[in-house]
Short mmCIF file of C-alpha atoms in Angstrom, two decimals:
data_model
loop_
_atom_site.label_atom_id
_atom_site.label_comp_id
_atom_site.label_asym_id
_atom_site.label_seq_id
_atom_site.Cartn_x
_atom_site.Cartn_y
_atom_site.Cartn_z
CA MET A 1 -0.06 -0.08 0.03
CA SER A 2 1.63 3.13 -1.25
CA GLU A 3 1.19 6.75 -0.05
CA ASN A 4 3.63 8.12 -2.80
CA VAL A 5 3.94 11.96 -2.03
CA ASP A 6 6.75 14.09 -3.77
CA ALA A 7 8.69 15.44 -0.84
CA SER A 8 11.08 17.56 -3.04
CA ALA A 9 8.66 20.38 -3.92
CA PRO A 10 8.32 23.15 -3.34
CA PRO A 11 12.04 24.01 -3.16
CA VAL A 12 13.53 25.00 0.16
CA THR A 13 13.19 28.70 0.92
CA ASP A 14 15.12 30.84 3.61
CA ASP A 15 11.97 31.09 5.66
CA HIS A 16 11.52 27.37 5.78
CA GLU A 17 15.26 27.07 6.87
CA ALA A 18 14.78 29.61 9.60
CA ALA A 19 11.63 27.69 10.85
CA ALA A 20 13.86 24.47 10.89
CA THR A 21 16.51 26.05 13.05
CA SER A 22 13.98 27.47 15.48
CA ARG A 23 13.12 24.04 16.83
CA ALA A 24 14.37 20.37 16.55
CA PRO A 25 14.37 19.38 12.75
CA THR A 26 11.40 16.95 11.68
CA VAL A 27 11.53 14.48 8.89
CA ALA A 28 9.77 16.98 6.80
CA ASP A 29 12.30 19.46 7.66
CA VAL A 30 15.41 17.34 6.61
CA LEU A 31 13.56 16.04 3.32
CA ALA A 32 13.17 19.97 2.27
CA LEU A 33 16.78 20.38 2.58
CA PRO A 34 18.56 20.91 -0.70
CA VAL A 35 21.05 17.91 -0.09
CA LEU A 36 18.17 15.43 0.13
CA ALA A 37 15.82 17.35 -2.26
CA ALA A 38 18.19 16.82 -5.04
CA GLY A 39 17.54 12.93 -4.85
CA ARG A 40 13.67 13.69 -5.51
CA PRO A 41 12.44 12.00 -2.31
CA GLN A 42 8.91 10.33 -2.39
CA VAL A 43 7.25 9.39 0.79
CA VAL A 44 5.79 6.08 0.24
CA THR A 45 4.34 5.35 3.94
CA GLY A 46 3.77 7.47 7.04
CA VAL A 47 2.98 10.85 5.29
CA THR A 48 0.90 11.92 8.31
CA ARG A 49 4.16 11.11 10.55
CA LEU A 50 6.54 13.49 8.97
CA ASP A 51 6.44 15.78 12.07
CA ARG A 52 8.58 13.44 13.93
CA PRO A 53 11.91 15.18 15.35
CA VAL A 54 15.15 13.84 13.92
CA ARG A 55 17.88 13.28 16.66
CA TRP A 56 20.59 12.07 14.48
CA VAL A 57 21.40 10.56 10.97
CA HIS A 58 22.61 7.01 10.56
CA ILE A 59 23.91 5.53 7.43
CA THR A 60 23.75 1.71 7.49
CA GLU A 61 24.50 -1.27 5.03
CA LEU A 62 23.72 -3.66 7.98
CA THR A 63 21.10 -6.34 8.43
CA ASP A 64 20.47 -5.28 11.94
CA PRO A 65 20.90 -1.63 12.13
CA ALA A 66 18.60 -1.29 15.33
CA SER A 67 21.22 -2.72 17.61
CA PHE A 68 23.31 0.76 16.83
CA LEU A 69 20.24 3.14 17.15
CA LYS A 70 18.75 4.95 20.07
CA GLY A 71 15.67 6.37 18.87
CA GLY A 72 14.91 9.49 16.63
CA GLU A 73 17.31 8.64 13.91
CA LEU A 74 16.80 9.15 10.09
CA VAL A 75 18.28 5.97 8.77
CA LEU A 76 19.76 6.00 5.21
CA THR A 77 20.53 2.98 3.14
CA THR A 78 21.11 1.96 -0.36
CA GLY A 79 18.82 -1.10 0.20
CA MET A 80 21.70 -3.51 -0.43
CA PRO A 81 21.52 -5.25 3.02
CA LEU A 82 17.78 -5.78 2.93
CA PRO A 83 16.76 -9.38 3.46
CA GLU A 84 15.55 -11.32 0.44
CA ASP A 85 12.64 -13.12 2.46
CA PRO A 86 9.52 -11.23 3.55
CA ALA A 87 9.92 -12.54 7.19
CA GLY A 88 13.42 -11.14 7.09
CA VAL A 89 12.08 -7.68 5.93
CA ARG A 90 9.36 -7.60 8.44
CA ARG A 91 11.89 -8.32 11.23
CA TYR A 92 14.17 -5.48 9.83
CA VAL A 93 11.47 -2.92 9.83
CA ASP A 94 10.00 -4.04 13.19
CA GLU A 95 13.30 -3.66 14.83
CA LEU A 96 13.55 -0.08 13.46
CA ALA A 97 9.97 0.73 14.69
CA ASP A 98 10.76 -0.81 18.05
CA VAL A 99 13.74 1.26 18.66
CA GLY A 100 11.89 4.58 17.47
CA ALA A 101 13.71 5.13 14.27
CA ALA A 102 12.24 8.72 12.80
CA ALA A 103 12.20 7.11 9.11
CA LEU A 104 13.88 4.87 6.67
CA VAL A 105 15.28 6.42 3.65
CA ILE A 106 16.16 4.03 0.70
CA GLU A 107 18.10 5.01 -2.42
CA LEU A 108 16.42 3.41 -5.56
CA VAL A 109 19.70 3.39 -7.74
CA ARG A 110 21.71 0.26 -7.17
CA ARG A 111 19.72 -2.84 -6.06
CA TYR A 112 16.17 -1.54 -6.49
CA HIS A 113 14.40 0.71 -9.01
CA ARG A 114 11.15 0.46 -6.87
CA PRO A 115 10.30 -0.33 -3.31
CA PRO A 116 9.87 -3.97 -2.64
CA ASP A 117 6.11 -4.58 -1.89
CA THR A 118 6.95 -6.37 1.48
CA LEU A 119 8.99 -3.40 2.68
CA VAL A 120 6.14 -0.98 1.84
CA GLN A 121 3.61 -3.30 3.57
CA ALA A 122 5.84 -3.84 6.71
CA CYS A 123 6.40 -0.02 7.02
CA HIS A 124 2.82 0.83 6.72
CA ALA A 125 1.88 -1.68 9.24
CA ARG A 126 4.21 -0.21 11.61
CA GLY A 127 3.74 3.36 10.76
CA LEU A 128 7.17 3.97 9.99
CA PRO A 129 7.71 6.67 7.30
CA LEU A 130 9.45 5.14 4.18
CA VAL A 131 11.00 7.52 1.79
CA THR A 132 12.64 6.78 -1.57
CA LEU A 133 15.19 8.49 -3.36
CA SER A 134 15.09 8.25 -7.16
CA LYS A 135 18.51 9.88 -7.78
CA ASP A 136 22.03 9.21 -6.24
CA VAL A 137 22.71 11.41 -3.06
CA ASN A 138 25.82 11.79 -1.11
CA PHE A 139 24.85 10.27 2.16
CA LEU A 140 27.98 11.78 3.93
CA GLU A 141 27.12 15.11 2.86
CA VAL A 142 23.54 14.60 4.29
CA THR A 143 24.69 13.70 7.53
CA GLN A 144 26.99 16.70 7.76
CA VAL A 145 24.27 18.99 6.80
CA VAL A 146 21.69 17.64 9.16
CA HIS A 147 24.22 17.22 11.99
CA ALA A 148 25.21 20.70 11.70
CA LEU A 149 21.65 21.71 11.75
CA ILE A 150 20.84 19.66 15.08
CA LEU A 151 23.93 21.00 16.79
CA GLY A 152 23.00 24.55 15.69
CA ASN A 153 19.55 23.95 17.23
CA GLN A 154 20.92 22.45 20.53
CA ALA A 155 23.26 25.64 20.92
CA ASP A 156 20.33 28.19 20.08
CA ALA A 157 18.13 26.19 22.59
CA MET A 158 20.84 26.48 25.28
CA ARG A 159 21.11 30.17 24.71
CA ARG A 160 17.29 30.72 24.77
CA THR A 161 17.21 28.50 27.83
CA GLN A 162 19.86 30.67 29.59
CA ARG A 163 17.72 33.94 28.52
CA ILE A 164 14.68 32.46 30.14
CA HIS A 165 16.72 31.89 33.40
CA GLU A 166 18.02 35.26 33.42
CA ALA A 167 14.79 36.97 32.79
CA PHE A 168 13.08 35.31 35.72
CA THR A 169 16.05 35.68 37.95
CA THR A 170 15.93 39.33 37.40
CA LEU A 171 12.15 39.44 38.04
CA THR A 172 12.77 37.71 41.19
CA LEU A 173 15.67 39.97 42.48
CA ARG A 174 13.30 42.97 41.88
CA GLY A 175 10.61 41.53 43.92
CA ALA A 176 7.99 41.15 41.00
CA GLY A 177 4.60 40.38 41.98
CA PRO A 178 2.40 37.46 40.59
CA GLU A 179 1.01 39.50 37.94
CA ASP A 180 4.49 40.56 36.47
CA VAL A 181 5.61 37.01 36.68
CA VAL A 182 2.52 35.63 34.85
CA ARG A 183 2.70 38.39 32.38
CA ALA A 184 6.37 37.50 31.71
CA ALA A 185 5.57 33.86 31.28
CA ALA A 186 2.85 34.79 28.63
CA GLU A 187 5.04 37.22 26.70
CA THR A 188 8.05 34.63 26.67
CA SER A 189 6.14 31.62 25.74
CA GLY A 190 3.52 33.39 23.43
CA ARG A 191 0.94 31.26 25.01
CA THR A 192 -1.86 32.01 27.51
CA VAL A 193 -0.79 31.51 31.30
CA VAL A 194 -3.16 31.19 34.15
CA LEU A 195 -2.50 31.07 37.87
CA GLU A 196 -5.02 29.23 40.07
CA ASN A 197 -5.56 28.22 43.60
CA LEU A 198 -6.36 24.99 45.05
CA VAL A 199 -10.26 25.34 44.64
CA HIS A 200 -9.64 25.99 40.95
CA GLN A 201 -10.36 29.76 40.96
CA ALA A 202 -8.39 31.46 38.16
CA LEU A 203 -6.68 34.45 39.93
CA ILE A 204 -4.63 35.71 37.16
CA CYS A 205 -5.06 35.22 33.57
CA GLU A 206 -2.81 36.61 30.80
CA PRO A 207 -4.02 35.83 27.45
CA SER A 208 -1.74 35.50 24.38
CA GLY A 209 -3.30 35.00 20.86
CA THR A 210 -6.63 34.44 22.47
CA THR A 211 -9.21 36.19 24.90
CA VAL A 212 -9.95 35.97 28.31
CA GLU A 213 -13.41 34.58 27.56
CA GLU A 214 -11.87 31.84 25.34
CA ALA A 215 -9.45 31.14 27.99
CA LEU A 216 -11.49 31.08 31.11
CA THR A 217 -15.02 29.95 30.02
CA ASP A 218 -16.36 27.15 32.26
CA TRP A 219 -12.94 27.23 33.93
CA GLU A 220 -13.65 25.29 37.10
CA ARG A 221 -15.02 22.27 35.35
CA ARG A 222 -11.96 22.17 32.75
CA SER A 223 -9.61 22.59 35.44
CA ARG A 224 -11.06 19.79 37.73
CA ALA A 225 -10.76 17.45 34.79
CA THR A 226 -6.94 18.21 34.44
CA PRO A 227 -4.94 16.75 37.33
CA THR A 228 -1.84 18.13 38.70
CA GLY A 229 1.27 15.97 38.99
CA ASP A 230 4.52 16.63 41.02
CA HIS A 231 6.37 18.02 38.07
CA THR A 232 5.82 20.15 35.12
CA GLU A 233 4.04 17.91 32.52
CA VAL A 234 1.16 17.93 30.08
CA ARG A 235 -1.97 16.73 31.63
CA GLY A 236 -5.64 16.46 31.18
CA PRO A 237 -8.21 16.21 28.20
CA GLU A 238 -7.18 19.64 26.81
CA SER A 239 -3.28 18.76 27.07
CA TRP A 240 -2.71 21.54 29.39
CA LEU A 241 1.03 22.08 30.67
CA VAL A 242 0.76 22.46 34.52
CA ALA A 243 3.29 22.99 37.26
CA PRO A 244 2.58 22.96 40.94
CA VAL A 245 3.22 26.19 42.93
CA GLU A 246 4.15 25.89 46.64
CA TYR A 247 4.11 28.17 49.66
CA GLN A 248 6.11 27.28 52.87
CA GLY A 249 6.52 23.61 51.78
CA GLU A 250 2.91 23.18 50.78
CA ARG A 251 1.19 23.07 47.64
CA TRP A 252 -0.82 26.24 47.18
CA GLY A 253 -2.03 26.19 43.67
CA ARG A 254 -0.72 25.72 40.04
CA VAL A 255 0.16 27.72 37.04
CA VAL A 256 -1.25 26.51 33.73
CA MET A 257 -0.26 27.05 30.25
CA LEU A 258 -2.65 26.48 27.50
CA PRO A 259 -1.78 24.72 24.31
CA SER A 260 -1.97 26.47 20.82
CA VAL A 261 0.64 24.10 19.21
CA ALA A 262 2.65 21.16 20.76
CA PHE A 263 4.58 22.18 23.79
CA GLY A 264 8.51 22.05 23.56
CA HIS A 265 11.39 22.00 25.86
CA GLU A 266 11.30 25.85 26.23
CA ASP A 267 7.73 26.00 27.44
CA VAL A 268 8.53 23.50 30.10
CA THR A 269 11.59 25.59 31.14
CA VAL A 270 9.38 28.83 31.20
CA LEU A 271 6.67 27.12 33.23
CA GLU A 272 9.06 25.66 35.72
CA ARG A 273 10.79 29.13 36.17
CA THR A 274 7.42 30.84 36.49
CA ALA A 275 6.30 28.37 39.31
CA MET A 276 9.33 29.02 41.22
CA SER A 277 9.30 32.80 40.78
CA LEU A 278 5.76 32.74 41.90
CA THR A 279 6.90 30.66 45.20
CA ILE A 280 9.42 33.20 45.95
CA ALA A 281 6.94 36.07 45.25
CA ARG A 282 4.45 34.44 47.71
CA LEU A 283 6.81 34.76 50.52
CA ILE A 284 7.73 38.40 49.61
CA HIS A 285 4.28 39.68 49.00
CA PRO A 286 2.27 38.72 52.22
CA THR A 287 -1.09 39.97 50.94
CA PRO A 288 -3.17 36.75 50.08
CA TRP A 289 -3.23 36.45 46.30
CA GLU A 290 -6.90 35.82 46.25
CA ARG A 291 -7.46 39.31 47.78
CA THR A 292 -5.14 40.70 45.14
CA ALA A 293 -7.00 39.19 42.23
CA HIS A 294 -10.35 40.42 43.67
CA ARG A 295 -8.94 44.05 43.76
CA SER A 296 -7.62 43.98 40.20
CA ALA A 297 -10.90 42.39 39.05
CA LEU A 298 -13.12 45.02 40.63
CA ARG A 299 -10.83 47.96 39.55
CA ASP A 300 -10.98 46.64 36.00
CA LEU A 301 -14.79 46.42 36.24
CA ALA A 302 -15.30 49.76 37.78
CA GLU A 303 -13.05 51.30 35.26
CA ARG A 304 -14.52 49.45 32.33
CA ARG A 305 -11.02 48.05 31.46
CA HIS A 306 -12.26 44.76 30.06
CA ARG A 307 -11.80 43.90 26.58
CA SER A 308 -15.54 42.92 26.43
CA PRO A 309 -18.59 42.07 28.54
CA GLU A 310 -17.89 38.42 27.74
CA ASP A 311 -14.33 38.63 29.06
CA ALA A 312 -15.43 40.24 32.21
CA ARG A 313 -18.05 37.41 32.73
CA ALA A 314 -15.55 34.69 32.12
CA ARG A 315 -13.00 36.32 34.60
CA PHE A 316 -15.56 36.91 37.47
CA ALA A 317 -17.05 33.28 36.86
CA ALA A 318 -13.50 31.92 37.20
CA LEU A 319 -13.07 33.86 40.56
CA GLY A 320 -16.17 31.92 41.84
CA LEU A 321 -18.68 34.61 41.40
CA PRO A 322 -22.24 33.80 39.77
CA THR A 323 -22.65 36.00 36.57
CA GLU A 324 -25.83 34.85 35.21
CA GLY A 325 -29.45 35.13 36.28
CA GLY A 326 -28.78 37.37 39.31
CA ILE A 327 -28.58 41.00 40.40
CA PHE A 328 -25.44 43.02 41.04
CA LEU A 329 -24.98 45.92 43.37
CA ALA A 330 -21.92 47.91 44.00
CA VAL A 331 -21.16 48.90 47.66
CA LEU A 332 -18.36 51.42 48.45
CA VAL A 333 -16.64 51.84 51.85
CA GLU A 334 -14.75 54.90 52.39
CA THR A 335 -12.29 54.26 55.28
CA ARG A 336 -11.05 57.97 55.18
CA THR A 337 -7.52 56.31 56.05
CA GLU A 338 -5.26 53.59 54.71
CA ASP A 339 -4.30 52.15 57.85
CA GLY A 340 -7.74 50.46 58.23
CA ASP A 341 -8.02 49.19 54.63
CA SER A 342 -6.65 45.82 55.15
CA GLU A 343 -8.52 44.80 58.34
CA THR A 344 -11.84 46.41 56.97
CA GLU A 345 -11.44 44.42 53.85
CA ALA A 346 -10.74 41.19 55.67
CA ARG A 347 -13.71 41.63 58.12
CA LEU A 348 -16.17 42.46 55.24
CA SER A 349 -14.98 39.42 53.32
CA GLN A 350 -15.57 37.13 56.30
CA GLU A 351 -19.05 38.95 57.00
CA LEU A 352 -19.98 38.09 53.39
CA HIS A 353 -18.89 34.44 53.25
CA THR A 354 -20.18 33.74 56.70
CA GLY A 355 -23.69 34.96 55.58
CA GLY A 356 -23.43 33.04 52.37
CA VAL A 357 -23.52 36.02 50.07
CA PRO A 358 -21.64 35.67 46.82
CA ALA A 359 -19.38 38.82 46.46
CA LEU A 360 -16.08 40.05 45.71
CA VAL A 361 -14.41 42.68 48.10
CA GLY A 362 -11.36 44.69 47.17
CA ARG A 363 -9.64 47.91 47.60
CA LEU A 364 -10.21 50.37 44.68
CA ALA A 365 -7.91 53.16 45.82
CA PRO A 366 -6.24 54.17 49.13
CA GLY A 367 -9.07 54.55 51.74
CA ARG A 368 -11.50 53.45 49.50
CA LEU A 369 -13.11 49.70 49.42
CA GLY A 370 -15.19 48.18 46.62
CA ILE A 371 -17.82 45.43 47.09
CA LEU A 372 -19.68 43.80 44.25
CA LEU A 373 -22.81 41.79 45.45
CA ALA A 374 -24.30 39.00 43.39
CA LEU A 375 -27.73 38.40 44.69
CA ARG A 376 -30.72 36.35 43.64
CA PRO A 377 -33.24 38.31 41.69
CA ALA A 378 -35.91 38.13 44.66
CA GLN A 379 -33.28 38.76 47.35
CA PRO A 380 -33.43 42.11 49.29
CA TRP A 381 -30.33 43.84 49.26
CA ARG A 382 -30.87 46.41 52.04
CA PRO A 383 -30.39 43.91 54.94
CA VAL A 384 -27.19 42.92 53.39
CA VAL A 385 -25.78 46.32 53.10
CA GLU A 386 -27.03 47.24 56.41
CA ARG A 387 -24.94 44.26 57.97
CA LEU A 388 -21.90 45.30 56.22
CA SER A 389 -22.05 49.10 56.93
CA ARG A 390 -22.59 48.03 60.65
CA THR A 391 -19.68 45.70 60.69
CA ALA A 392 -17.54 48.77 59.05
CA LEU A 393 -18.76 51.27 61.44
CA ASP A 394 -17.78 49.09 64.37
CA LEU A 395 -14.19 49.07 63.15
CA SER A 396 -14.11 53.00 62.60
CA PRO A 397 -17.03 55.51 63.38
CA GLU A 398 -15.54 57.70 60.49
CA VAL A 399 -16.22 55.09 57.69
CA VAL A 400 -18.88 56.08 55.19
CA VAL A 401 -20.93 53.56 53.15
CA SER A 402 -22.63 54.10 50.02
CA VAL A 403 -24.48 51.98 47.33
CA GLY A 404 -25.31 52.35 43.69
CA SER A 405 -28.28 51.12 41.98
CA GLU A 406 -29.18 47.48 41.17
CA VAL A 407 -28.23 46.08 37.70
CA ALA A 408 -29.10 43.04 35.91
CA ASP A 409 -25.98 42.34 33.85
CA LEU A 410 -22.47 42.35 35.05
CA SER A 411 -21.15 44.60 32.41
CA ASP A 412 -23.45 47.47 33.83
CA ALA A 413 -21.77 46.93 37.22
CA ALA A 414 -19.58 50.01 36.40
CA ARG A 415 -22.46 52.18 36.28
CA SER A 416 -23.58 51.05 39.89
CA PHE A 417 -20.00 51.67 40.98
CA ARG A 418 -20.12 55.24 39.60
CA GLN A 419 -23.33 55.91 41.20
CA ALA A 420 -21.93 54.70 44.66
CA ALA A 421 -19.03 57.06 43.99
CA ARG A 422 -21.09 60.00 43.44
CA VAL A 423 -22.93 59.37 46.71
CA ILE A 424 -19.60 59.05 48.57
CA GLU A 425 -18.61 62.37 47.02
CA ALA A 426 -21.54 64.17 48.03
CA VAL A 427 -21.56 63.26 51.71
CA LEU A 428 -20.85 66.39 53.60
CA PRO A 429 -18.26 66.30 56.38
CA GLY A 430 -20.03 65.24 59.53
CA GLN A 431 -23.32 64.54 57.98
CA PRO A 432 -25.43 62.40 60.10
CA LEU A 433 -26.75 59.05 58.62
CA PRO A 434 -30.32 58.92 57.49
CA GLU A 435 -32.71 57.92 60.07
CA GLY A 436 -32.75 53.93 60.25
CA ARG A 437 -30.10 53.47 58.08
CA SER A 438 -26.23 53.16 58.36
CA PHE A 439 -25.39 53.71 54.70
CA HIS A 440 -26.04 56.43 52.11
CA GLU A 441 -27.80 55.92 48.75
CA LEU A 442 -28.62 57.90 45.59
CA THR A 443 -31.96 59.35 47.18
CA ASP A 444 -30.05 61.15 49.79
CA ILE A 445 -28.25 63.54 47.44
CA GLY A 446 -29.99 66.95 47.44
CA LEU A 447 -28.76 70.40 46.40
CA ARG A 448 -26.30 70.65 49.12
CA HIS A 449 -24.84 67.34 48.49
CA LEU A 450 -24.79 67.94 44.75
CA LEU A 451 -22.91 71.09 45.07
CA TYR A 452 -20.48 69.77 47.61
CA ALA A 453 -19.67 66.97 44.95
CA LEU A 454 -18.86 69.46 42.46
CA ARG A 455 -17.10 71.93 44.75
CA GLU A 456 -13.71 71.59 42.93
CA ASP A 457 -15.36 72.67 39.54
CA THR A 458 -14.40 76.27 38.95
CA ARG A 459 -17.48 77.14 37.31
CA ILE A 460 -19.32 76.58 40.80
CA GLN A 461 -16.74 78.86 42.69
CA GLU A 462 -17.15 81.39 39.83
CA TYR A 463 -20.82 81.31 40.19
CA ALA A 464 -20.88 81.83 44.05
CA GLU A 465 -18.38 84.57 43.54
CA ARG A 466 -20.28 86.36 40.92
CA GLN A 467 -23.68 86.23 42.83
CA LEU A 468 -22.36 86.96 46.29
CA GLY A 469 -18.88 88.82 45.87
CA PRO A 470 -20.04 92.27 46.28
CA LEU A 471 -22.16 91.50 49.31
CA ILE A 472 -19.26 89.86 51.06
CA ASP A 473 -17.01 92.66 50.11
CA HIS A 474 -19.44 95.18 51.75
CA ASP A 475 -19.53 93.23 54.92
CA THR A 476 -15.72 92.96 55.01
CA ARG A 477 -15.25 96.62 54.58
CA HIS A 478 -17.93 97.98 56.70
CA GLY A 479 -18.20 95.35 59.43
CA THR A 480 -21.68 94.43 58.58
CA ASP A 481 -23.55 91.03 58.39
CA LEU A 482 -25.84 91.47 55.33
CA LEU A 483 -24.91 88.05 54.15
CA THR A 484 -26.75 86.54 57.25
CA THR A 485 -29.75 88.67 56.61
CA LEU A 486 -29.96 87.33 53.14
CA ARG A 487 -29.67 83.76 54.40
CA HIS A 488 -32.54 84.21 57.00
CA TYR A 489 -34.79 85.93 54.21
CA LEU A 490 -33.80 83.04 51.65
CA ASP A 491 -34.42 80.23 54.28
CA ALA A 492 -37.78 81.75 54.99
CA ALA A 493 -38.90 81.51 51.38
CA GLY A 494 -39.08 85.52 51.02
CA ASN A 495 -41.11 85.88 54.28
CA LYS A 496 -39.76 89.11 56.14
CA THR A 497 -41.42 88.67 59.45
CA ILE A 498 -39.94 85.12 59.82
CA ALA A 499 -36.63 86.48 58.65
CA ALA A 500 -36.74 89.29 61.23
CA ARG A 501 -37.53 86.75 63.94
CA ARG A 502 -34.68 84.47 62.90
CA GLY A 503 -32.09 87.36 62.89
CA ASN A 504 -33.57 88.95 66.11
CA LEU A 505 -34.11 92.08 64.35
CA SER A 506 -37.06 94.48 63.74
CA ARG A 507 -38.81 94.33 60.48
CA GLU A 508 -37.86 97.89 59.62
CA THR A 509 -34.02 96.94 60.09
CA VAL A 510 -34.84 94.03 57.93
CA TYR A 511 -36.55 95.87 55.23
CA GLN A 512 -33.68 98.44 55.02
CA ARG A 513 -30.97 95.60 54.95
CA LEU A 514 -32.86 93.84 52.07
CA ARG A 515 -33.05 97.03 50.02
CA THR A 516 -29.11 97.39 50.58
CA ILE A 517 -28.64 93.82 49.53
CA GLU A 518 -30.85 94.49 46.33
CA ARG A 519 -28.70 97.66 45.55
CA LEU A 520 -25.35 95.88 45.91
CA LEU A 521 -26.36 92.86 44.13
CA ASP A 522 -28.51 94.57 41.46
CA ARG A 523 -31.12 91.86 42.20
CA ASP A 524 -34.86 92.10 42.77
CA LEU A 525 -35.66 89.95 45.75
CA GLU A 526 -39.33 89.69 45.18
CA ALA A 527 -38.57 87.65 42.10
CA GLY A 528 -38.72 83.95 42.39
CA GLU A 529 -35.97 83.03 40.03
CA GLN A 530 -33.60 85.39 41.19
CA ARG A 531 -34.10 84.36 44.95
CA THR A 532 -33.50 80.65 43.70
CA GLU A 533 -30.16 81.87 41.83
CA LEU A 534 -29.07 83.44 45.05
CA HIS A 535 -30.11 80.58 47.19
CA VAL A 536 -27.92 78.28 45.16
CA ALA A 537 -25.12 80.79 45.35
CA LEU A 538 -25.42 80.65 49.14
CA THR A 539 -25.46 77.10 49.48
CA SER A 540 -22.46 76.82 46.89
CA LEU A 541 -20.59 79.17 49.42
CA ASP A 542 -21.60 76.97 52.41
CA VAL A 543 -20.25 73.76 50.83
CA LEU A 544 -17.01 75.45 49.35
CA ARG A 545 -16.13 76.80 52.74
CA ALA A 546 -17.00 73.41 54.40
CA GLY A 547 -14.93 71.65 51.85
#
């Protein structure tokens, strides 16, 4: 049974030679070299196995060449020593196949002009590539060229391995964190690399040539189907390259390299060094990596840094958070100090875990913690937030807790975080909590709170100064207090009698002061719109001074 394939075309190009020197040469690479292509090689059997690596080239005219082989050799022969009897031919081929020869190349010039049927059948039965040469080839030159290629590859591989060791040693010496290490592994290998803990939560994913969604979709199930050995090796139904990561002598998790093409020796070296660097980084960086992963995921979500909504869902699902069929709510905890961040973060995480509420907790910025709650559609969120805020207030009375609105899709959680941030920004210093609540929400934001949140906007400052500046300047120069009279008048909704009583003044005095205010500001205090403008300006002045 013949599979005749012309292995001499197309001719070798520089690109092909460059590809061959970047890895161990295969049977196909060797057949494409000019020194062999000149013999017009034809692949008779084993055309699907030409990707076998060639470790060495062996010229033989012996009837039992296998006794001198170790596996991976390209065997060259003129066919002169082939046995005459079919049993002898089968034994000859069996011995080559058993020892692991890469291929058998026979020259059809001296003894044969076509390969014997028994040889073709035996090679086909054992899956051994059989290649014929129809023209005379200098076997010695073949060995010189191929061996130079192999030795050059080995030298290149040693240099690349050395560079890998140096790169990860540099990372370790400068105290790189786990994100830096995993990113370096992905960039060096050109493959997606994932760090996970013992419960198969993907803490860090650095994609290469793929997306986070493609890498992490259904992660836990796929990961549990892939066992971990004691060494770096290819495991599981998806042929992942996995390496255990230890901490203080015990297994902490593992680092995974996802396949795109077959793994090579360099990939193993990269993953081994990655695992070693992660072990050292775990000793250097005391913060639990689960907490670091939660922080990073929440920041990316709040700031919309995910490549797509699907990537975000895959990433959070791989961290153990339900991402479908629920309600999401953002909660912010302003600690007003960095000192209590870690303790508050740990306590709130414990509170949610104990209460069985799916959530991620992480520091978004110094003095600010973010919480993403994943609730069932009918589950009320107020009791959960109330419990969290009470826990935070027990740790520090200065804590301010705010919530955004509920959203039905994880990709909209950034809006909930943004709303919660606006609430935090609008809370005035010393502002009491709403009655019956220990947290703030959107409905708490009134005019004063809105202006306080916008206090750094120069347009607010310019407005207040333009509306009230002349009055403040007059009070300063003359020692009067017309601004207070205006405040009482506006707070009384234009009722002069109430304004007089609040200022402990006579009505005539109030009338006189109001006329002076109208003249200084060039305003009509009987006009409702102008009173509103002055009231907004006075409120702006108050929050600017408070800020």
